[in-house]
Structures are given as C-alpha cells and as structure tokens.
Amino acid sequence: MDEKIEKVIPSYDVIILGTGPAGLQAAIHAARKKARVLVLGRPESSSLYKAHIENYCCVPGVKTGEELLLTGMQQAEYFGAELLKEDVVATAALQDEAYQVTTESGKTYSAYTLIISTGVTRKGLGLKGEKDLVGRGVSYCVDCDANFYRDAVVAVAGDGSAAAHGAVTLSKIAKEVTLIITKDLKVNPALKAELEKGNVIMAAGSKVKELRGTDKLDAVILSDGTELALDGLFIEKGAKGAMQLAAFLGVSLDPGKFTYIVTDRKQATNIPGVYAAGDICGPPFQMAKAVGEGCVAGLSAGGFALKKRRKETQTG
Amino acid sequence: MSGDKLIHVTDVEFESQVLKADKPVLVDFWASWCGPCLAIAPAIEELAGEYDGKVVVAKMDVDKSPATPGRYGIRAIPTLILFKDGQVVEQITGAVGKAVIESAINKALS
Ligand SMILES: Cc1cc2nc3c(=O)[nH]c(=O)nc-3n(C[C@H](O)[C@H](O)[C@H](O)COP(=O)(O)OP(=O)(O)OC[C@H]3O[C@@H](n4cnc5c(N)ncnc54)[C@H](O)[C@@H]3O)c2cc1C
C-alpha cells in the first residue's frame, strides 16, 4: 500500500468494479457526465442474474434479472461506457491519488477514481469443522497465506477468477496444486493458459464434501468419493472481494464483521477517489438500493475525476 | 495518539519484548499484501491506546520475521496471539471485530 507506483496519466476517469445494477447505474450516470468509464465484471455473476424482480418501482410485472442486466448494459454502452467481461484480481494506488486495476487476463487499467460495486459472496463452504481448521490448513485468502505453504500439497476450491488466480499464485510456491471446480471454470482463456503453464491439476465436476483432520487439515473428501491428502485447502469462491480489493487500498470496512465498505452519503469511502455502491455497502440487499447508490456513486466519482483531469491538463 | 502505543517487533526482539515481558502482550501477525490484515489495523491501533499500561500491543510483519510465525504454527494471517508469561493464552485467526479481540483480552486479564 505504501509503495506507490510511478506516475501514470490515467486512461479512464472512472473504473467500475462490477456489472450488477449498482455498477451499471453508476456507469450510466458517470458516462452521461462525459466521464470516460470502464466497467469490469461478469453480468452472469451478479446476484440479480437469476432473480425475478417485481418490486422495482416503475417497471411493471415480473422481469428476469438477466433481461434487466442486458438492458442496463446496453444503456451504459449507449452513453459511452466501455464494458469488459473480466474480473479484477488486484488493485493498486498510483501517485497523486489515481488507481490501477489488474484483470484476470493480466491487463492493467488506470483511472482517477474507482467505484467498487462487486456485490457480496459468502466465503465459506459451510462444512463440518471448517471454522476450527482456519489457520490450520484451511484458508480463505491465497494472497495472504500462500507463503505459508511453500513446497506443500494444496488445493483451491472455487469456480471463478479468485480460485484460478489463486491456483496460479500457489503454483509458483507450493509443490502440487489442485483446482477443485464444481461445474465450469468461469475465467478468461489467458488465465486458463496460466493454469496449464503452472501445471495445476484440475479436479472438475467435484465439490469438497468433507474435511479430515482435527488439529490440522489432513485431507479432503470430494463428492465422487476421492480422498485428496492435503496440507492446505484454499476456499476462494467467485471473484476477489472487498477484503483484497478495497481493504488493500486502505478502504475502511464495517468494524464489526469487515464485510461491507463504509461510505458517506456521496458513496465516498475514506480513501479519496474510491467510491462504493450496492450490496457491498451492506443490507438491505435490494436492486432499488443498489441502483440508487450506483447513481450517487457515478455522479460523485464522475464529478471528482473530471475536476481532477481538468486541473491536471491545465497544470501539466 | 493511540498509534504511538503500538510497538513493532521482529524475530530478534520477540524473546525479550514478548516472551519475557512483565505484562500480557497481544501480537498481531500481519503482512502488507494481506487485505484482511489492513482491515483490522485501525482496531489494533485503538486497542493499543485503550489497554495502555495493561497490555502491550505489538505487530509482527511475517514477511520480515518468518521464524516466529513458524514456531507458533501460523498458516493464516491475520493471526492474533495473546501471550502471558511467555505462554499462549488466546489465539484468534482471521479478521474479527474489535469486540471479539477485547473479550479475548479481558478474559486473559481476569
Ligand atoms: C435469488 C435472489 C433473488 C433476489 N430477489 C430480489 C428482489 O426480488 N428484489 C430486489 O430488489 N432484489 C432482489 N435480490 C437482490 C439483488 O439481486 C441485489 O441486491 C443486487 O443485485 C445487488 O446489486 P449489486 O450491483 O450491488 O451486486 P451484484 O448484482 O451482485 O453484482 C456484482 C457484480 O460485481 C462483479 N464482481 C464481483 N467481484 C468482482 C471483481 N473482483 N472484479 C470485477 N467484478 C466483480 C460480479 O461479476 C457482478 O457483475 C435478489 C437476489 C437473489 C440472489
């Protein structure tokens, strides 16, 4: 966090993490202000995607989330936002309060402001003994704990970019890495290629059913009955969340559970230029709230970025 | 400033500053690349101020001091360990709220 990277002229005004209703509404409002907007994330991973909505004001009947998201994406693009279906795997602060994100394919993008609207994902698998084994072989954070598993035999459970990216990281540290995928791996081809390069073993179509070990994790049992002897199991569901993307930048999370990002009425976090909106800011988990916060975040971030860009072009 | 009360220890000073301390010592094992560690950092600083004189609050960067975390079998960060007379009396793994840490400290003090 302290080691700021060299000065870069940001190519975007606003980068939005998340293609759910919060992120898309933010994109619409920021783009209409003539900010250069990039939206990252997968609409299929939005909580809204499989929902049916009938309590959203002014939209009659029952609409599928998929339909609403598709419309939102078209609107955002119509107003000039660029959309890219890739997850963010890392964030960094640049000099002079600009930010850089790295996507799952390894590309980097920079902006004067970030809007974090990544929704919420439950982190655990809910298995017996899981909580007791945290720190004793079970981990929820590859970035934090990979170094403790040098030359060890490990597995990562998850179907998204967080698990795949984690497996690649571990492949450079551990002796053997297995990626346990329930269904399909939802990641960019470039990240898939990295997995191959890292000799990550793929256990596709399987779930972790049981954890073995009392003082420490010894093995996991998969849904097809296979037993995998392991030193470590990393549980990384979906894409990277607020902990690694926001807390890493110094953004304050709720002091009780460290799950939600704390914002003010402008959807601004404690870090200048970093905003948040939607489920990631806490309950109620409703589309109307996500859209409302997205609107405010888009206007705030767009305004902040345009002012900054104008000032920099005048002085620079 | 409560931040002034916080001390930073390394493998080298661990014995003298933690194990041989005359007060209980809460050690926060952390690293700069660990988001959850950064998330709880403000709470740790506050606790250092609030328990000043009763409990020493220390941070150990596991990147710079790998021996001590190895000795205590630490495989996930943040890990908080409360030491009293050189012994581990409480251990918490993962980002937990300030209240959870407080109750662990209070239990050890009582
Ligand atoms: C089954 C179900 C039914 C529901 N029914 C209703 C209802 O009837 N009415 C209602 O109002 N609400 C309902 N909801 C809640 C509603 O869907 C959410 O409140 C809303 O989708 C939140 O929007 P969001 O944009 O904050 O997050 P989400 O919609 O979850 O979107 C998050 C986005 O962030 C992306 N993302 C995550 N991590 C990263 C990363 N690292 N990098 C880049 N992108 C990332 C995801 O891919 C996704 O695109 C329901 C939810 C569910 C699950």
CSV table of C-alpha atoms and ligand atoms in Angstrom, one decimal:
chain,number,residue,atom,x,y,z
A,1,MET,CA,0.0,0.0,0.0
A,2,ASP,CA,2.8,2.4,0.8
A,3,GLU,CA,4.8,1.6,-2.3
A,4,LYS,CA,3.1,3.8,-4.8
A,5,ILE,CA,3.8,3.0,-8.4
A,6,GLU,CA,5.3,5.7,-10.8
A,7,LYS,CA,3.2,8.5,-12.2
A,8,VAL,CA,0.8,7.4,-14.9
A,9,ILE,CA,-1.7,9.5,-16.8
A,10,PRO,CA,-4.9,7.6,-16.2
A,11,SER,CA,-6.6,6.3,-19.4
A,12,TYR,CA,-10.1,6.4,-17.7
A,13,ASP,CA,-11.8,8.8,-15.4
A,14,VAL,CA,-13.9,6.1,-13.6
A,15,ILE,CA,-13.3,2.3,-13.4
A,16,ILE,CA,-16.2,0.4,-12.1
A,17,LEU,CA,-15.7,-3.0,-10.5
A,18,GLY,CA,-18.9,-5.0,-11.0
A,19,THR,CA,-21.6,-5.4,-13.7
A,20,GLY,CA,-24.6,-5.6,-11.4
A,21,PRO,CA,-27.3,-3.0,-11.1
A,22,ALA,CA,-25.1,-0.8,-8.8
A,23,GLY,CA,-22.2,-0.8,-11.2
A,24,LEU,CA,-24.3,-0.3,-14.3
A,25,GLN,CA,-26.3,2.6,-12.9
A,26,ALA,CA,-23.0,4.2,-11.8
A,27,ALA,CA,-21.7,3.7,-15.4
A,28,ILE,CA,-24.8,5.3,-16.8
A,29,HIS,CA,-24.6,8.4,-14.6
A,30,ALA,CA,-20.8,8.8,-14.9
A,31,ALA,CA,-20.8,8.4,-18.7
A,32,ARG,CA,-23.7,10.9,-19.1
A,33,LYS,CA,-21.4,13.4,-17.3
A,34,LYS,CA,-18.9,12.7,-20.1
A,35,ALA,CA,-16.5,10.8,-17.9
A,36,ARG,CA,-14.5,8.0,-19.6
A,37,VAL,CA,-15.9,4.9,-18.0
A,38,LEU,CA,-14.7,1.3,-17.9
A,39,VAL,CA,-16.9,-1.3,-16.3
A,40,LEU,CA,-15.4,-4.7,-15.4
A,41,GLY,CA,-17.0,-7.9,-14.3
A,42,ARG,CA,-19.4,-10.6,-15.3
A,43,PRO,CA,-23.2,-9.9,-15.5
A,44,GLU,CA,-23.8,-13.6,-15.1
A,45,SER,CA,-22.2,-13.5,-11.7
A,46,SER,CA,-24.5,-10.7,-10.5
A,47,SER,CA,-26.9,-11.7,-7.7
A,48,LEU,CA,-29.6,-10.2,-10.0
A,49,TYR,CA,-28.9,-12.5,-12.9
A,50,LYS,CA,-31.1,-15.4,-11.7
A,51,ALA,CA,-33.6,-13.3,-9.7
A,52,HIS,CA,-37.1,-12.3,-10.7
A,53,ILE,CA,-37.9,-8.7,-9.9
A,54,GLU,CA,-41.4,-7.4,-9.2
A,55,ASN,CA,-40.7,-4.8,-6.5
A,56,TYR,CA,-38.7,-2.3,-8.5
A,57,CYS,CA,-40.5,0.9,-8.9
A,58,CYS,CA,-42.0,1.9,-12.3
A,59,VAL,CA,-41.2,-1.4,-14.0
A,60,PRO,CA,-44.4,-3.4,-14.4
A,61,GLY,CA,-44.9,-7.1,-14.0
A,62,VAL,CA,-42.1,-9.6,-13.3
A,63,LYS,CA,-38.8,-9.1,-15.1
A,64,THR,CA,-35.9,-11.5,-15.1
A,65,GLY,CA,-32.7,-10.2,-13.8
A,66,GLU,CA,-30.9,-11.3,-16.9
A,67,GLU,CA,-33.2,-9.1,-19.0
A,68,LEU,CA,-32.7,-6.1,-16.7
A,69,LEU,CA,-29.0,-6.5,-16.7
A,70,LEU,CA,-28.9,-6.8,-20.5
A,71,THR,CA,-30.9,-3.5,-20.8
A,72,GLY,CA,-28.6,-1.9,-18.2
A,73,MET,CA,-25.5,-2.9,-20.2
A,74,GLN,CA,-27.0,-1.5,-23.4
A,75,GLN,CA,-27.8,1.8,-21.7
A,76,ALA,CA,-24.3,2.1,-20.2
A,77,GLU,CA,-22.7,1.4,-23.6
A,78,TYR,CA,-25.1,3.8,-25.3
A,79,PHE,CA,-23.9,6.6,-23.1
A,80,GLY,CA,-20.3,5.8,-23.9
A,81,ALA,CA,-19.1,3.4,-21.1
A,82,GLU,CA,-16.9,0.5,-22.1
A,83,LEU,CA,-17.7,-2.9,-20.8
A,84,LEU,CA,-15.2,-5.7,-20.4
A,85,LYS,CA,-16.3,-9.1,-19.0
A,86,GLU,CA,-13.2,-9.7,-16.9
A,87,ASP,CA,-12.8,-9.8,-13.1
A,88,VAL,CA,-10.4,-7.6,-11.2
A,89,VAL,CA,-7.7,-9.6,-9.4
A,90,ALA,CA,-5.7,-6.7,-7.9
A,91,THR,CA,-5.9,-3.0,-7.1
A,92,ALA,CA,-3.1,-0.5,-6.5
A,93,ALA,CA,-2.8,3.1,-5.7
A,94,LEU,CA,-0.7,5.2,-8.1
A,95,GLN,CA,0.9,8.5,-7.4
A,96,ASP,CA,-1.4,11.5,-6.9
A,97,GLU,CA,-4.5,9.5,-5.9
A,98,ALA,CA,-5.0,7.6,-9.1
A,99,TYR,CA,-5.7,3.9,-9.2
A,100,GLN,CA,-4.7,0.9,-11.2
A,101,VAL,CA,-6.6,-2.4,-11.5
A,102,THR,CA,-5.3,-5.7,-12.9
A,103,THR,CA,-7.8,-8.0,-14.6
A,104,GLU,CA,-7.7,-11.8,-14.6
A,105,SER,CA,-6.0,-11.9,-18.0
A,106,GLY,CA,-3.2,-9.8,-16.6
A,107,LYS,CA,-4.1,-6.5,-18.3
A,108,THR,CA,-3.9,-3.3,-16.3
A,109,TYR,CA,-6.1,-0.2,-16.5
A,110,SER,CA,-5.8,3.1,-14.6
A,111,ALA,CA,-8.3,5.8,-13.6
A,112,TYR,CA,-8.7,8.8,-11.3
A,113,THR,CA,-11.5,7.1,-9.5
A,114,LEU,CA,-12.7,3.6,-8.7
A,115,ILE,CA,-16.3,2.5,-7.9
A,116,ILE,CA,-16.4,-0.8,-6.0
A,117,SER,CA,-19.7,-2.5,-6.7
A,118,THR,CA,-18.8,-6.1,-6.5
A,119,GLY,CA,-21.8,-7.4,-4.6
A,120,VAL,CA,-21.4,-10.0,-1.8
A,121,THR,CA,-20.4,-13.6,-1.9
A,122,ARG,CA,-20.4,-15.9,1.0
A,123,LYS,CA,-16.9,-17.0,1.7
A,124,GLY,CA,-17.1,-20.4,3.4
A,125,LEU,CA,-18.2,-23.9,2.2
A,126,GLY,CA,-20.2,-24.5,5.4
A,127,LEU,CA,-18.5,-27.8,6.1
A,128,LYS,CA,-18.2,-29.5,9.4
A,129,GLY,CA,-15.0,-28.5,11.2
A,130,GLU,CA,-14.3,-25.8,8.6
A,131,LYS,CA,-14.1,-22.9,11.1
A,132,ASP,CA,-11.9,-24.8,13.5
A,133,LEU,CA,-9.4,-25.6,10.7
A,134,VAL,CA,-9.0,-22.0,9.6
A,135,GLY,CA,-5.3,-21.2,10.1
A,136,ARG,CA,-4.6,-25.0,10.4
A,137,GLY,CA,-4.8,-25.8,6.8
A,138,VAL,CA,-7.9,-24.0,5.7
A,139,SER,CA,-7.6,-20.5,4.3
A,140,TYR,CA,-9.9,-18.0,2.6
A,141,CYS,CA,-7.2,-15.9,1.1
A,142,VAL,CA,-4.4,-17.1,-1.2
A,143,ASP,CA,-2.9,-13.6,-1.4
A,144,CYS,CA,-2.5,-13.6,2.4
A,145,ASP,CA,-1.5,-17.1,3.2
A,146,ALA,CA,0.2,-18.7,0.1
A,147,ASN,CA,3.7,-18.1,1.5
A,148,PHE,CA,2.9,-20.4,4.5
A,149,TYR,CA,2.6,-23.3,2.0
A,150,ARG,CA,6.0,-23.4,0.4
A,151,ASP,CA,6.6,-26.9,-1.1
A,152,ALA,CA,3.3,-28.1,0.3
A,153,VAL,CA,0.5,-30.0,-1.3
A,154,VAL,CA,-2.5,-27.7,-1.7
A,155,ALA,CA,-5.9,-27.4,-3.3
A,156,VAL,CA,-8.1,-24.4,-4.2
A,157,ALA,CA,-11.9,-24.7,-4.3
A,158,GLY,CA,-13.8,-22.3,-6.5
A,159,ASP,CA,-15.2,-21.8,-10.0
A,160,GLY,CA,-14.2,-18.2,-10.6
A,161,SER,CA,-11.3,-15.9,-11.2
A,162,ALA,CA,-10.3,-15.8,-7.5
A,163,ALA,CA,-9.7,-19.5,-7.3
A,164,ALA,CA,-8.0,-19.7,-10.7
A,165,HIS,CA,-5.8,-16.7,-10.0
A,166,GLY,CA,-5.1,-18.2,-6.5
A,167,ALA,CA,-4.1,-21.5,-8.0
A,168,VAL,CA,-1.6,-19.8,-10.4
A,169,THR,CA,-0.1,-17.9,-7.5
A,170,LEU,CA,0.2,-21.1,-5.5
A,171,SER,CA,1.7,-23.0,-8.4
A,172,LYS,CA,4.8,-20.8,-8.0
A,173,ILE,CA,5.1,-21.6,-4.3
A,174,ALA,CA,3.6,-25.0,-3.5
A,175,LYS,CA,4.8,-28.4,-4.6
A,176,GLU,CA,1.4,-29.5,-6.0
A,177,VAL,CA,-1.8,-27.6,-6.7
A,178,THR,CA,-5.2,-29.0,-7.5
A,179,LEU,CA,-8.1,-26.8,-8.5
A,180,ILE,CA,-11.4,-28.2,-7.4
A,181,ILE,CA,-14.2,-26.9,-9.7
A,182,THR,CA,-17.8,-27.7,-9.2
A,183,LYS,CA,-19.0,-27.1,-12.7
A,184,ASP,CA,-17.3,-25.0,-15.3
A,185,LEU,CA,-14.4,-22.7,-14.7
A,186,LYS,CA,-15.7,-19.2,-15.4
A,187,VAL,CA,-12.4,-17.4,-16.3
A,188,ASN,CA,-10.7,-15.7,-19.2
A,189,PRO,CA,-8.7,-18.0,-21.6
A,190,ALA,CA,-5.5,-16.2,-20.7
A,191,LEU,CA,-6.0,-17.2,-17.1
A,192,LYS,CA,-6.8,-20.8,-18.2
A,193,ALA,CA,-3.5,-20.9,-20.1
A,194,GLU,CA,-1.7,-19.7,-16.9
A,195,LEU,CA,-3.2,-22.6,-15.0
A,196,GLU,CA,-1.8,-25.1,-17.6
A,197,LYS,CA,1.6,-23.4,-17.5
A,198,GLY,CA,1.6,-23.8,-13.8
A,199,ASN,CA,0.8,-27.5,-14.0
A,200,VAL,CA,-2.3,-27.0,-11.9
A,201,ILE,CA,-4.2,-30.3,-11.6
A,202,MET,CA,-7.9,-29.9,-12.5
A,203,ALA,CA,-10.5,-31.7,-10.4
A,204,ALA,CA,-13.5,-30.7,-12.5
A,205,GLY,CA,-17.1,-31.7,-11.6
A,206,SER,CA,-16.3,-32.1,-7.9
A,207,LYS,CA,-17.1,-30.5,-4.7
A,208,VAL,CA,-15.4,-30.7,-1.3
A,209,LYS,CA,-17.8,-32.8,0.8
A,210,GLU,CA,-15.8,-33.4,3.9
A,211,LEU,CA,-12.7,-32.1,5.7
A,212,ARG,CA,-10.5,-34.6,7.5
A,213,GLY,CA,-8.2,-33.7,10.4
A,214,THR,CA,-8.6,-32.4,13.9
A,215,ASP,CA,-5.6,-30.3,14.9
A,216,LYS,CA,-4.8,-29.6,11.3
A,217,LEU,CA,-6.2,-30.4,7.9
A,218,ASP,CA,-5.0,-33.8,6.6
A,219,ALA,CA,-7.2,-34.5,3.6
A,220,VAL,CA,-10.5,-33.6,1.9
A,221,ILE,CA,-13.1,-35.9,0.5
A,222,LEU,CA,-14.6,-34.9,-2.8
A,223,SER,CA,-18.2,-35.6,-3.9
A,224,ASP,CA,-17.1,-38.5,-6.1
A,225,GLY,CA,-15.5,-40.1,-3.0
A,226,THR,CA,-11.9,-39.3,-3.9
A,227,GLU,CA,-9.7,-38.5,-1.0
A,228,LEU,CA,-7.1,-35.9,-1.5
A,229,ALA,CA,-4.3,-35.7,1.1
A,230,LEU,CA,-3.6,-32.0,1.5
A,231,ASP,CA,-1.5,-29.6,3.6
A,232,GLY,CA,-3.8,-26.8,2.7
A,233,LEU,CA,-7.2,-26.0,1.2
A,234,PHE,CA,-7.9,-22.5,0.0
A,235,ILE,CA,-11.5,-21.6,-0.4
A,236,GLU,CA,-11.9,-18.8,-2.9
A,237,LYS,CA,-15.4,-18.5,-4.2
A,238,GLY,CA,-16.3,-16.3,-7.1
A,239,ALA,CA,-14.2,-13.3,-7.7
A,240,LYS,CA,-11.9,-11.4,-5.3
A,241,GLY,CA,-13.9,-9.4,-2.8
A,242,ALA,CA,-13.8,-6.3,-0.8
A,243,MET,CA,-11.0,-7.5,1.5
A,244,GLN,CA,-8.4,-7.9,-1.1
A,245,LEU,CA,-9.6,-5.2,-3.5
A,246,ALA,CA,-10.7,-2.4,-1.1
A,247,ALA,CA,-9.1,-3.0,2.3
A,248,PHE,CA,-5.8,-3.4,0.4
A,249,LEU,CA,-6.2,0.3,-0.7
A,250,GLY,CA,-6.8,1.3,2.9
A,251,VAL,CA,-10.6,1.5,2.4
A,252,SER,CA,-12.4,1.1,5.8
A,253,LEU,CA,-14.8,-1.8,6.2
A,254,ASP,CA,-17.5,-2.2,8.8
A,255,PRO,CA,-15.7,-2.6,12.1
A,256,GLY,CA,-18.0,-5.5,13.3
A,257,LYS,CA,-17.5,-8.1,10.6
A,258,PHE,CA,-15.3,-6.4,8.0
A,259,THR,CA,-17.7,-7.5,5.2
A,260,TYR,CA,-19.1,-4.2,4.0
A,261,ILE,CA,-17.5,-1.0,2.7
A,262,VAL,CA,-18.2,2.1,4.8
A,263,THR,CA,-19.3,5.2,2.7
A,264,ASP,CA,-20.8,8.6,3.3
A,265,ARG,CA,-23.9,10.0,1.6
A,266,LYS,CA,-21.9,10.6,-1.6
A,267,GLN,CA,-20.9,7.0,-1.6
A,268,ALA,CA,-17.3,8.1,-1.0
A,269,THR,CA,-15.1,5.8,1.1
A,270,ASN,CA,-12.3,7.1,3.4
A,271,ILE,CA,-9.9,7.0,0.5
A,272,PRO,CA,-10.2,10.0,-1.8
A,273,GLY,CA,-11.3,8.9,-5.3
A,274,VAL,CA,-12.6,5.5,-4.2
A,275,TYR,CA,-16.4,5.0,-4.1
A,276,ALA,CA,-18.6,2.0,-3.4
A,277,ALA,CA,-22.2,1.1,-4.1
A,278,GLY,CA,-24.7,-1.7,-3.9
A,279,ASP,CA,-24.7,-4.9,-1.8
A,280,ILE,CA,-21.1,-4.4,-0.9
A,281,CYS,CA,-22.1,-1.4,1.2
A,282,GLY,CA,-24.4,-3.7,3.3
A,283,PRO,CA,-28.1,-4.5,3.6
A,284,PRO,CA,-30.9,-4.2,2.5
A,285,PHE,CA,-29.9,-6.3,-0.5
A,286,GLN,CA,-32.3,-4.9,-3.0
A,287,MET,CA,-32.0,-3.8,-6.5
A,288,ALA,CA,-33.6,-0.4,-5.8
A,289,LYS,CA,-30.9,0.4,-3.2
A,290,ALA,CA,-28.1,-0.8,-5.5
A,291,VAL,CA,-29.4,1.4,-8.3
A,292,GLY,CA,-29.8,4.4,-6.0
A,293,GLU,CA,-26.3,4.1,-4.6
A,294,GLY,CA,-24.9,3.4,-8.0
A,295,CYS,CA,-26.4,6.7,-9.3
A,296,VAL,CA,-24.9,8.7,-6.5
A,297,ALA,CA,-21.5,6.9,-6.8
A,298,GLY,CA,-21.5,7.5,-10.6
A,299,LEU,CA,-22.2,11.2,-10.2
A,300,SER,CA,-19.7,11.6,-7.3
A,301,ALA,CA,-16.9,9.7,-9.0
A,302,GLY,CA,-17.5,11.3,-12.4
A,303,GLY,CA,-17.5,14.8,-10.9
A,304,PHE,CA,-14.4,14.2,-8.9
A,305,ALA,CA,-12.5,12.6,-11.8
A,306,LEU,CA,-13.4,15.3,-14.4
A,307,LYS,CA,-12.3,18.0,-12.0
A,308,LYS,CA,-9.0,16.3,-11.4
A,309,ARG,CA,-8.4,15.7,-15.1
A,310,ARG,CA,-9.2,19.3,-15.9
A,311,LYS,CA,-6.8,20.5,-13.3
A,312,GLU,CA,-4.0,18.2,-14.4
A,313,THR,CA,-4.4,19.1,-18.1
A,314,GLN,CA,-4.2,22.8,-17.1
A,315,THR,CA,-1.2,22.5,-14.9
A,316,GLY,CA,0.5,19.6,-16.8
B,1,MET,CA,-2.4,9.4,19.5
B,2,SER,CA,-3.2,5.8,20.3
B,3,GLY,CA,-0.9,4.8,17.4
B,4,ASP,CA,2.2,5.7,19.4
B,5,LYS,CA,1.5,3.0,21.9
B,6,LEU,CA,1.8,0.3,19.3
B,7,ILE,CA,5.2,-1.5,19.1
B,8,HIS,CA,6.7,-3.3,16.2
B,9,VAL,CA,8.6,-6.5,17.0
B,10,THR,CA,10.8,-8.8,14.8
B,11,ASP,CA,12.1,-12.3,15.3
B,12,VAL,CA,15.2,-10.8,17.0
B,13,GLU,CA,13.3,-8.9,19.8
B,14,PHE,CA,10.5,-11.4,20.2
B,15,GLU,CA,12.0,-13.2,23.2
B,16,SER,CA,12.8,-10.1,25.1
B,17,GLN,CA,9.8,-7.9,24.2
B,18,VAL,CA,7.1,-10.6,24.1
B,19,LEU,CA,8.0,-13.8,25.9
B,20,LYS,CA,9.8,-12.0,28.8
B,21,ALA,CA,7.5,-9.1,29.0
B,22,ASP,CA,6.1,-8.3,32.5
B,23,LYS,CA,2.7,-7.6,31.0
B,24,PRO,CA,0.5,-9.6,28.7
B,25,VAL,CA,1.3,-9.0,25.0
B,26,LEU,CA,-1.1,-9.1,22.1
B,27,VAL,CA,0.8,-9.8,18.9
B,28,ASP,CA,-0.8,-9.1,15.5
B,29,PHE,CA,0.9,-11.2,12.9
B,30,TRP,CA,0.4,-9.4,9.6
B,31,ALA,CA,1.8,-8.6,6.1
B,32,SER,CA,1.5,-5.7,3.8
B,33,TRP,CA,-0.1,-7.8,1.0
B,34,CYS,CA,-2.9,-9.1,3.2
B,35,GLY,CA,-6.1,-7.2,2.8
B,36,PRO,CA,-7.8,-8.5,6.0
B,37,CYS,CA,-4.7,-7.5,8.0
B,38,LEU,CA,-5.0,-4.0,6.8
B,39,ALA,CA,-8.7,-4.0,7.5
B,40,ILE,CA,-8.2,-4.8,11.2
B,41,ALA,CA,-5.2,-2.5,11.6
B,42,PRO,CA,-7.2,0.5,12.9
B,43,ALA,CA,-8.8,-1.6,15.6
B,44,ILE,CA,-5.4,-2.9,16.7
B,45,GLU,CA,-4.1,0.6,17.0
B,46,GLU,CA,-7.1,1.7,19.0
B,47,LEU,CA,-6.7,-1.3,21.4
B,48,ALA,CA,-3.0,-0.3,21.9
B,49,GLY,CA,-4.2,3.0,23.2
B,50,GLU,CA,-7.1,1.7,25.2
B,51,TYR,CA,-5.1,-1.0,27.0
B,52,ASP,CA,-2.1,1.1,27.5
B,53,GLY,CA,-0.3,0.2,30.8
B,54,LYS,CA,-2.2,-3.1,31.0
B,55,VAL,CA,-1.5,-4.9,27.8
B,56,VAL,CA,1.3,-4.4,25.3
B,57,VAL,CA,0.1,-4.4,21.7
B,58,ALA,CA,2.7,-5.4,19.1
B,59,LYS,CA,2.7,-6.1,15.4
B,60,MET,CA,5.0,-8.5,13.7
B,61,ASP,CA,5.4,-8.4,9.9
B,62,VAL,CA,5.6,-12.1,8.9
B,63,ASP,CA,7.4,-11.2,5.7
B,64,LYS,CA,10.3,-9.7,7.6
B,65,SER,CA,10.1,-12.2,10.6
B,66,PRO,CA,9.3,-15.7,9.4
B,67,ALA,CA,10.8,-17.6,12.3
B,68,THR,CA,8.3,-16.7,15.0
B,69,PRO,CA,5.1,-17.4,12.9
B,70,GLY,CA,6.8,-20.8,12.0
B,71,ARG,CA,7.4,-21.5,15.7
B,72,TYR,CA,3.8,-21.0,16.5
B,73,GLY,CA,2.5,-22.9,13.5
B,74,ILE,CA,0.8,-19.8,11.9
B,75,ARG,CA,-0.5,-20.6,8.5
B,76,ALA,CA,-3.1,-17.8,8.1
B,77,ILE,CA,-3.0,-14.1,8.7
B,78,PRO,CA,-4.1,-12.0,10.4
B,79,THR,CA,-3.5,-14.1,13.5
B,80,LEU,CA,-3.6,-12.5,16.9
B,81,ILE,CA,-1.9,-14.2,19.8
B,82,LEU,CA,-2.1,-13.1,23.4
B,83,PHE,CA,1.0,-14.1,25.4
B,84,LYS,CA,1.1,-14.1,29.2
B,85,ASP,CA,4.3,-15.0,31.0
B,86,GLY,CA,5.6,-16.4,27.7
B,87,GLN,CA,2.7,-18.7,27.2
B,88,VAL,CA,-0.1,-18.5,24.5
B,89,VAL,CA,-3.3,-17.8,26.3
B,90,GLU,CA,-5.6,-16.7,23.4
B,91,GLN,CA,-5.3,-17.1,19.6
B,92,ILE,CA,-7.6,-15.6,17.0
B,93,THR,CA,-7.3,-16.3,13.3
B,94,GLY,CA,-8.9,-14.1,10.6
B,95,ALA,CA,-10.3,-10.6,10.6
B,96,VAL,CA,-12.6,-10.3,13.6
B,97,GLY,CA,-14.4,-7.3,15.1
B,98,LYS,CA,-12.8,-5.2,17.9
B,99,ALA,CA,-15.3,-6.5,20.4
B,100,VAL,CA,-14.1,-10.1,19.9
B,101,ILE,CA,-10.5,-9.1,20.5
B,102,GLU,CA,-11.5,-7.1,23.5
B,103,SER,CA,-13.3,-10.0,25.1
B,104,ALA,CA,-10.3,-12.3,24.5
B,105,ILE,CA,-8.0,-9.8,26.2
B,106,ASN,CA,-10.4,-9.2,29.1
B,107,LYS,CA,-10.7,-13.0,29.6
B,108,ALA,CA,-7.0,-13.3,29.9
B,109,LEU,CA,-6.7,-10.3,32.2
B,110,SER,CA,-9.4,-11.5,34.6
C,1,LIG,C1,-32.3,-15.3,-5.7
C,1,LIG,C2,-32.3,-13.8,-5.5
C,1,LIG,C3,-33.4,-13.1,-5.5
C,1,LIG,C4,-33.5,-11.7,-5.4
C,1,LIG,N1,-34.7,-11.0,-5.5
C,1,LIG,C5,-34.7,-9.7,-5.4
C,1,LIG,C6,-35.9,-9.0,-5.5
C,1,LIG,O1,-37.0,-9.6,-5.7
C,1,LIG,N2,-35.9,-7.6,-5.4
C,1,LIG,C7,-34.7,-6.9,-5.2
C,1,LIG,O2,-34.7,-5.7,-5.2
C,1,LIG,N3,-33.6,-7.6,-5.1
C,1,LIG,C8,-33.5,-8.9,-5.1
C,1,LIG,N4,-32.3,-9.6,-5.0
C,1,LIG,C9,-31.1,-8.8,-4.6
C,1,LIG,C10,-30.5,-8.1,-5.8
C,1,LIG,O3,-30.2,-9.0,-6.8
C,1,LIG,C11,-29.2,-7.5,-5.3
C,1,LIG,O4,-29.5,-6.6,-4.2
C,1,LIG,C12,-28.5,-6.7,-6.4
C,1,LIG,O5,-28.2,-7.5,-7.5
C,1,LIG,C13,-27.2,-6.0,-5.9
C,1,LIG,O6,-26.6,-5.3,-6.9
C,1,LIG,P1,-25.0,-5.1,-6.9
C,1,LIG,O7,-24.7,-4.4,-8.2
C,1,LIG,O8,-24.6,-4.4,-5.7
C,1,LIG,O9,-24.3,-6.5,-6.9
C,1,LIG,P2,-24.5,-7.7,-7.9
C,1,LIG,O10,-25.7,-7.6,-8.6
C,1,LIG,O11,-24.2,-9.0,-7.1
C,1,LIG,O12,-23.3,-7.5,-8.9
C,1,LIG,C14,-22.0,-7.7,-8.6
C,1,LIG,C15,-21.1,-7.6,-9.8
C,1,LIG,O13,-19.8,-7.5,-9.4
C,1,LIG,C16,-19.0,-8.4,-10.2
C,1,LIG,N5,-17.8,-8.7,-9.4
C,1,LIG,C17,-17.6,-9.3,-8.3
C,1,LIG,N6,-16.3,-9.4,-7.9
C,1,LIG,C18,-15.6,-8.8,-8.9
C,1,LIG,C19,-14.3,-8.5,-9.2
C,1,LIG,N7,-13.3,-8.9,-8.4
C,1,LIG,N8,-13.9,-7.8,-10.3
C,1,LIG,C20,-14.9,-7.4,-11.1
C,1,LIG,N9,-16.2,-7.6,-11.0
C,1,LIG,C21,-16.6,-8.3,-9.9
C,1,LIG,C22,-19.9,-9.5,-10.4
C,1,LIG,O14,-19.4,-10.3,-11.5
C,1,LIG,C23,-21.2,-8.8,-10.7
C,1,LIG,O15,-21.2,-8.4,-12.0
C,1,LIG,C24,-32.3,-11.0,-5.1
C,1,LIG,C25,-31.1,-11.7,-5.1
C,1,LIG,C26,-31.1,-13.1,-5.2
C,1,LIG,C27,-29.8,-13.8,-5.2
